[in-house]
Amino acid sequence: MEINMPTTLNITNMNEVNVFKRLFKYIIPNPPKIEEKKVGKITLKSINYKVKNSKIPWKKISNIIRKNSKYVLCSENIKIPITYGIQRFTSNKLNRCLCENTFIAVLKNLNVKPTDFSVSLYDPRAAYADILDAILQYSAQVKVVSNNIRFYEEESARLMERYGVTVLTTDNILSLNNSDIIVAPDKIRTDLKLSKDTFVFTAEEPGINLGCTVIDGYKVNTPIEYKPLIPNYIEDEYLLSYLYSELKVYELGDLVPVYCISEGKAKTIKEISEELETLIGRV
């Protein structure tokens, strides 16, 4: 038995147009349909169920899923009863990587002097210090806002020795107000009192309106070897997120999105960079 096999679930309504089928829909067997696809070492199980009498056989479906995983990949619209020991898969681990990769790609594309704009890392739990080395290649004004000041003071000393640039550290979120660009991989739940001209890169939609430009969605070109795995009712990034966090396909964390989502609109890295250049040029 393969543990952590990615398992998808699709539930649709059966359209009974045939009179004969409508009369006997309660007695004709209607089991979930199961398919498996294998790509390399990864096998994906797909469960499809067509509802024909308003009832979903959750016990049967959950038994199928639990043979390989406690998680199932499915639409948010599918409400799984908590009594069956399975849950919808959710994870932001890959999205945090995509957020950081997008942020660095935008900095790299900026046709602006490193001294002409300020960058802040908002990292309350001190989990993303690794990104600072990359940031310092493109900006000379770098700040970190974190609850773990001691950790970042030590990190700042290391970076000063290596790059000759001081990274300011503080636990005061109000200091973010004068930042041109902010990267905040974790979900933002606090009002940061930002200027409307600030650009924020984060891994998921903030829990509060920040009143500025927020980039919080990321779309990638799925590596060709994984394309055959993905059913048409599952978004590519959702399945790739499972492969990254559960099956440890860590090379997916190096992907650079082809476009990003800001307020429901798709924008390329080039478009975001150009918007920032215009904004920085006006300051």
CSV table of C-alpha atoms in Angstrom, one decimal:
chain,number,residue,atom,x,y,z
A,1,MET,CA,0.0,0.0,0.0
A,2,GLU,CA,1.4,3.4,-1.0
A,3,ILE,CA,1.0,6.0,1.8
A,4,ASN,CA,0.5,9.6,0.9
A,5,MET,CA,-0.7,8.7,-2.6
A,6,PRO,CA,-2.3,11.9,-4.0
A,7,THR,CA,-6.1,11.3,-4.2
A,8,THR,CA,-8.5,13.6,-6.0
A,9,LEU,CA,-12.3,13.7,-5.6
A,10,ASN,CA,-14.9,15.0,-8.0
A,11,ILE,CA,-18.6,15.0,-7.2
A,12,THR,CA,-21.1,16.0,-9.9
A,13,ASN,CA,-24.8,15.8,-10.3
A,14,MET,CA,-26.2,13.1,-12.6
A,15,ASN,CA,-28.6,14.6,-15.2
A,16,GLU,CA,-31.3,12.0,-15.7
A,17,VAL,CA,-32.9,12.7,-19.0
A,18,ASN,CA,-33.9,9.2,-19.7
A,19,VAL,CA,-37.4,8.4,-18.2
A,20,PHE,CA,-36.4,4.7,-17.6
A,21,LYS,CA,-33.3,5.7,-15.8
A,22,ARG,CA,-35.2,8.2,-13.6
A,23,LEU,CA,-37.6,5.5,-12.5
A,24,PHE,CA,-34.9,3.1,-11.5
A,25,LYS,CA,-32.2,5.5,-10.2
A,26,TYR,CA,-32.8,4.4,-6.6
A,27,ILE,CA,-32.1,0.7,-7.3
A,28,ILE,CA,-29.4,0.8,-10.0
A,29,PRO,CA,-25.9,0.5,-8.3
A,30,ASN,CA,-24.0,3.7,-8.3
A,31,PRO,CA,-20.5,3.1,-6.9
A,32,PRO,CA,-17.7,5.8,-7.0
A,33,LYS,CA,-15.5,5.3,-10.1
A,34,ILE,CA,-11.8,5.0,-9.4
A,35,GLU,CA,-9.0,5.6,-11.8
A,36,GLU,CA,-5.2,5.6,-11.3
A,37,LYS,CA,-2.5,7.3,-13.3
A,38,LYS,CA,1.2,6.8,-12.8
A,39,VAL,CA,4.0,9.1,-13.7
A,40,GLY,CA,7.5,8.0,-12.7
A,41,LYS,CA,7.3,7.1,-9.0
A,42,ILE,CA,4.1,9.0,-8.4
A,43,THR,CA,0.6,7.4,-8.7
A,44,LEU,CA,-2.5,9.5,-8.5
A,45,LYS,CA,-5.9,8.1,-7.6
A,46,SER,CA,-9.0,9.8,-8.9
A,47,ILE,CA,-12.4,9.3,-7.4
A,48,ASN,CA,-15.5,10.4,-9.4
A,49,TYR,CA,-19.0,10.2,-8.1
A,50,LYS,CA,-22.2,11.3,-9.8
A,51,VAL,CA,-24.9,12.1,-7.3
A,52,LYS,CA,-28.3,10.8,-8.5
A,53,ASN,CA,-30.5,10.7,-5.4
A,54,SER,CA,-29.1,13.6,-3.3
A,55,LYS,CA,-27.0,11.3,-1.2
A,56,ILE,CA,-23.2,10.9,-1.2
A,57,PRO,CA,-21.8,7.6,0.1
A,58,TRP,CA,-19.2,9.3,2.4
A,59,LYS,CA,-18.3,6.1,4.3
A,60,LYS,CA,-17.5,4.3,1.1
A,61,ILE,CA,-15.6,7.3,-0.4
A,62,SER,CA,-13.6,7.8,2.9
A,63,ASN,CA,-12.6,4.2,3.0
A,64,ILE,CA,-11.2,4.4,-0.5
A,65,ILE,CA,-9.2,7.6,0.4
A,66,ARG,CA,-7.9,6.3,3.8
A,67,LYS,CA,-6.3,3.3,2.1
A,68,ASN,CA,-3.6,5.7,1.0
A,69,SER,CA,-4.0,9.1,2.7
A,70,LYS,CA,-5.9,11.1,5.2
A,71,TYR,CA,-6.1,14.0,2.7
A,72,VAL,CA,-8.1,14.4,-0.5
A,73,LEU,CA,-7.7,17.1,-3.2
A,74,CYS,CA,-11.0,18.5,-4.1
A,75,SER,CA,-13.0,21.7,-4.7
A,76,GLU,CA,-13.6,24.0,-1.7
A,77,ASN,CA,-17.3,23.6,-2.6
A,78,ILE,CA,-17.2,19.9,-1.5
A,79,LYS,CA,-18.0,19.8,2.2
A,80,ILE,CA,-16.6,16.7,3.8
A,81,PRO,CA,-18.3,15.5,7.0
A,82,ILE,CA,-15.7,15.6,9.8
A,83,THR,CA,-16.8,12.2,11.1
A,84,TYR,CA,-15.1,10.2,8.4
A,85,GLY,CA,-11.4,10.9,9.3
A,86,ILE,CA,-10.5,12.6,6.1
A,87,GLN,CA,-9.9,16.2,5.3
A,88,ARG,CA,-9.5,18.4,2.2
A,89,PHE,CA,-5.8,19.0,1.6
A,90,THR,CA,-4.5,22.6,2.1
A,91,SER,CA,-1.0,23.9,2.3
A,92,ASN,CA,0.8,27.1,1.6
A,93,LYS,CA,4.3,25.7,1.6
A,94,LEU,CA,4.7,25.8,-2.2
A,95,ASN,CA,2.9,29.1,-2.5
A,96,ARG,CA,5.4,30.7,0.0
A,97,CYS,CA,8.2,29.6,-2.3
A,98,LEU,CA,6.4,31.0,-5.4
A,99,CYS,CA,5.8,34.2,-3.5
A,100,GLU,CA,9.6,34.6,-2.7
A,101,ASN,CA,10.6,33.6,-6.2
A,102,THR,CA,8.2,36.2,-7.7
A,103,PHE,CA,9.5,38.8,-5.4
A,104,ILE,CA,13.1,38.2,-6.3
A,105,ALA,CA,12.3,38.0,-10.0
A,106,VAL,CA,10.6,41.4,-9.8
A,107,LEU,CA,13.6,43.0,-8.0
A,108,LYS,CA,15.9,41.5,-10.6
A,109,ASN,CA,13.8,43.1,-13.4
A,110,LEU,CA,13.7,46.5,-11.9
A,111,ASN,CA,15.6,49.1,-13.9
A,112,VAL,CA,16.2,51.2,-10.8
A,113,LYS,CA,19.2,52.0,-8.7
A,114,PRO,CA,19.5,49.8,-5.5
A,115,THR,CA,19.6,53.0,-3.5
A,116,ASP,CA,16.4,54.4,-4.9
A,117,PHE,CA,13.9,52.1,-3.3
A,118,SER,CA,13.3,50.4,0.0
A,119,VAL,CA,12.5,46.8,0.7
A,120,SER,CA,11.1,45.2,3.8
A,121,LEU,CA,10.8,41.6,5.0
A,122,TYR,CA,7.8,41.2,7.3
A,123,ASP,CA,8.6,38.0,9.1
A,124,PRO,CA,7.0,37.8,12.6
A,125,ARG,CA,8.2,34.2,13.3
A,126,ALA,CA,11.7,34.6,11.8
A,127,ALA,CA,11.1,31.8,9.2
A,128,TYR,CA,12.4,33.5,6.0
A,129,ALA,CA,15.8,34.8,6.8
A,130,ASP,CA,17.3,33.0,3.8
A,131,ILE,CA,15.7,35.4,1.4
A,132,LEU,CA,17.8,38.3,2.7
A,133,ASP,CA,20.9,37.2,0.7
A,134,ALA,CA,19.0,37.5,-2.5
A,135,ILE,CA,17.3,40.8,-1.6
A,136,LEU,CA,20.7,42.4,-0.9
A,137,GLN,CA,21.8,41.8,-4.4
A,138,TYR,CA,19.2,44.2,-5.7
A,139,SER,CA,18.4,46.7,-2.9
A,140,ALA,CA,20.7,48.8,-0.6
A,141,GLN,CA,17.8,49.8,1.7
A,142,VAL,CA,16.6,46.7,3.5
A,143,LYS,CA,14.6,46.3,6.7
A,144,VAL,CA,13.2,43.4,8.7
A,145,VAL,CA,10.2,43.6,10.9
A,146,SER,CA,10.0,40.6,13.2
A,147,ASN,CA,9.0,39.5,16.7
A,148,ASN,CA,12.4,37.8,17.0
A,149,ILE,CA,14.7,40.7,17.0
A,150,ARG,CA,17.7,38.9,18.6
A,151,PHE,CA,17.7,36.4,15.8
A,152,TYR,CA,17.7,39.1,13.1
A,153,GLU,CA,20.3,41.2,14.9
A,154,GLU,CA,22.7,38.3,14.6
A,155,GLU,CA,21.6,37.8,11.0
A,156,SER,CA,22.2,41.5,10.3
A,157,ALA,CA,25.7,41.2,11.6
A,158,ARG,CA,26.5,38.3,9.3
A,159,LEU,CA,25.1,40.1,6.3
A,160,MET,CA,27.0,43.3,7.2
A,161,GLU,CA,30.3,41.3,7.2
A,162,ARG,CA,29.5,39.6,3.9
A,163,TYR,CA,27.9,42.4,1.9
A,164,GLY,CA,28.9,45.6,3.7
A,165,VAL,CA,25.2,46.6,3.9
A,166,THR,CA,23.3,47.2,7.1
A,167,VAL,CA,19.9,45.5,7.5
A,168,LEU,CA,17.7,47.4,9.9
A,169,THR,CA,15.8,45.2,12.3
A,170,THR,CA,12.7,46.2,14.4
A,171,ASP,CA,9.6,44.8,15.9
A,172,ASN,CA,7.6,48.0,15.1
A,173,ILE,CA,5.2,47.2,12.3
A,174,LEU,CA,4.5,50.9,11.8
A,175,SER,CA,8.0,51.2,10.3
A,176,LEU,CA,6.7,49.3,7.3
A,177,ASN,CA,4.8,52.4,6.3
A,178,ASN,CA,7.8,54.0,4.4
A,179,SER,CA,8.6,50.8,2.4
A,180,ASP,CA,8.2,50.7,-1.3
A,181,ILE,CA,8.1,46.9,-1.5
A,182,ILE,CA,7.3,44.3,1.2
A,183,VAL,CA,7.6,40.5,1.1
A,184,ALA,CA,5.5,38.7,3.7
A,185,PRO,CA,5.3,35.0,2.9
A,186,ASP,CA,3.0,34.2,5.9
A,187,LYS,CA,-0.7,35.2,5.9
A,188,ILE,CA,-1.1,38.8,7.0
A,189,ARG,CA,-3.7,39.3,9.7
A,190,THR,CA,-2.7,42.7,11.1
A,191,ASP,CA,-3.3,46.2,9.7
A,192,LEU,CA,0.2,47.3,8.8
A,193,LYS,CA,-0.9,50.9,8.2
A,194,LEU,CA,0.7,50.9,4.8
A,195,SER,CA,0.9,53.6,2.2
A,196,LYS,CA,-1.4,53.1,-0.8
A,197,ASP,CA,1.6,53.1,-3.0
A,198,THR,CA,3.2,50.1,-1.3
A,199,PHE,CA,3.5,46.7,-3.2
A,200,VAL,CA,3.1,43.6,-1.0
A,201,PHE,CA,4.0,40.1,-2.0
A,202,THR,CA,2.4,37.4,0.1
A,203,ALA,CA,1.5,33.7,-0.1
A,204,GLU,CA,-2.2,34.0,0.5
A,205,GLU,CA,-5.0,36.6,0.6
A,206,PRO,CA,-4.5,38.8,3.7
A,207,GLY,CA,-7.1,38.6,6.4
A,208,ILE,CA,-7.5,42.3,6.3
A,209,ASN,CA,-7.7,45.0,3.6
A,210,LEU,CA,-4.2,46.5,3.4
A,211,GLY,CA,-5.2,49.4,1.2
A,212,CYS,CA,-2.4,49.0,-1.3
A,213,THR,CA,-1.3,46.7,-4.1
A,214,VAL,CA,-1.2,43.1,-2.9
A,215,ILE,CA,0.1,40.2,-5.0
A,216,ASP,CA,-1.1,37.0,-3.4
A,217,GLY,CA,-1.7,34.4,-6.2
A,218,TYR,CA,0.8,32.6,-8.4
A,219,LYS,CA,0.4,30.6,-11.6
A,220,VAL,CA,3.2,28.4,-13.0
A,221,ASN,CA,4.0,26.4,-16.1
A,222,THR,CA,3.5,22.9,-14.8
A,223,PRO,CA,6.6,20.7,-15.5
A,224,ILE,CA,5.7,18.5,-18.5
A,225,GLU,CA,6.3,15.3,-16.5
A,226,TYR,CA,3.4,16.1,-14.1
A,227,LYS,CA,0.9,17.3,-16.7
A,228,PRO,CA,-0.6,13.8,-17.3
A,229,LEU,CA,-1.4,13.5,-13.6
A,230,ILE,CA,-3.7,16.5,-13.2
A,231,PRO,CA,-7.5,16.0,-13.8
A,232,ASN,CA,-9.4,18.9,-15.4
A,233,TYR,CA,-11.3,19.7,-12.1
A,234,ILE,CA,-8.1,20.4,-10.1
A,235,GLU,CA,-5.9,23.4,-10.5
A,236,ASP,CA,-2.3,22.6,-11.4
A,237,GLU,CA,-0.8,24.6,-8.4
A,238,TYR,CA,-3.1,22.7,-6.0
A,239,LEU,CA,-1.8,19.3,-7.0
A,240,LEU,CA,1.8,20.6,-7.3
A,241,SER,CA,1.4,21.9,-3.7
A,242,TYR,CA,0.6,18.3,-2.6
A,243,LEU,CA,3.6,16.9,-4.4
A,244,TYR,CA,5.9,19.5,-2.8
A,245,SER,CA,4.7,19.4,0.8
A,246,GLU,CA,3.6,15.7,1.1
A,247,LEU,CA,5.8,13.8,-1.4
A,248,LYS,CA,8.8,16.2,-1.0
A,249,VAL,CA,9.2,17.0,-4.7
A,250,TYR,CA,11.3,20.0,-3.6
A,251,GLU,CA,12.4,21.0,-7.1
A,252,LEU,CA,9.0,22.5,-7.5
A,253,GLY,CA,10.0,25.2,-5.1
A,254,ASP,CA,12.3,26.6,-7.7
A,255,LEU,CA,9.5,27.4,-10.1
A,256,VAL,CA,9.1,31.1,-11.1
A,257,PRO,CA,5.4,31.9,-11.8
A,258,VAL,CA,4.5,33.0,-15.4
A,259,TYR,CA,2.0,35.4,-13.9
A,260,CYS,CA,0.6,36.6,-10.6
A,261,ILE,CA,-2.8,37.5,-9.2
A,262,SER,CA,-3.4,40.9,-7.8
A,263,GLU,CA,-7.0,41.9,-6.9
A,264,GLY,CA,-8.3,39.1,-9.1
A,265,LYS,CA,-6.3,40.3,-12.1
A,266,ALA,CA,-3.4,38.4,-13.8
A,267,LYS,CA,-0.1,40.3,-14.1
A,268,THR,CA,3.3,39.2,-15.5
A,269,ILE,CA,6.5,39.8,-13.5
A,270,LYS,CA,7.4,42.3,-16.2
A,271,GLU,CA,4.2,44.2,-15.8
A,272,ILE,CA,4.6,44.4,-12.0
A,273,SER,CA,8.2,45.5,-12.4
A,274,GLU,CA,7.2,48.3,-14.8
A,275,GLU,CA,4.4,49.5,-12.4
A,276,LEU,CA,7.0,49.6,-9.6
A,277,GLU,CA,9.5,51.5,-11.8
A,278,THR,CA,6.9,54.1,-12.5
A,279,LEU,CA,5.9,54.5,-8.9
A,280,ILE,CA,9.5,54.7,-7.6
A,281,GLY,CA,10.3,57.3,-10.3
A,282,ARG,CA,7.5,59.5,-9.0
A,283,VAL,CA,8.7,59.5,-5.5
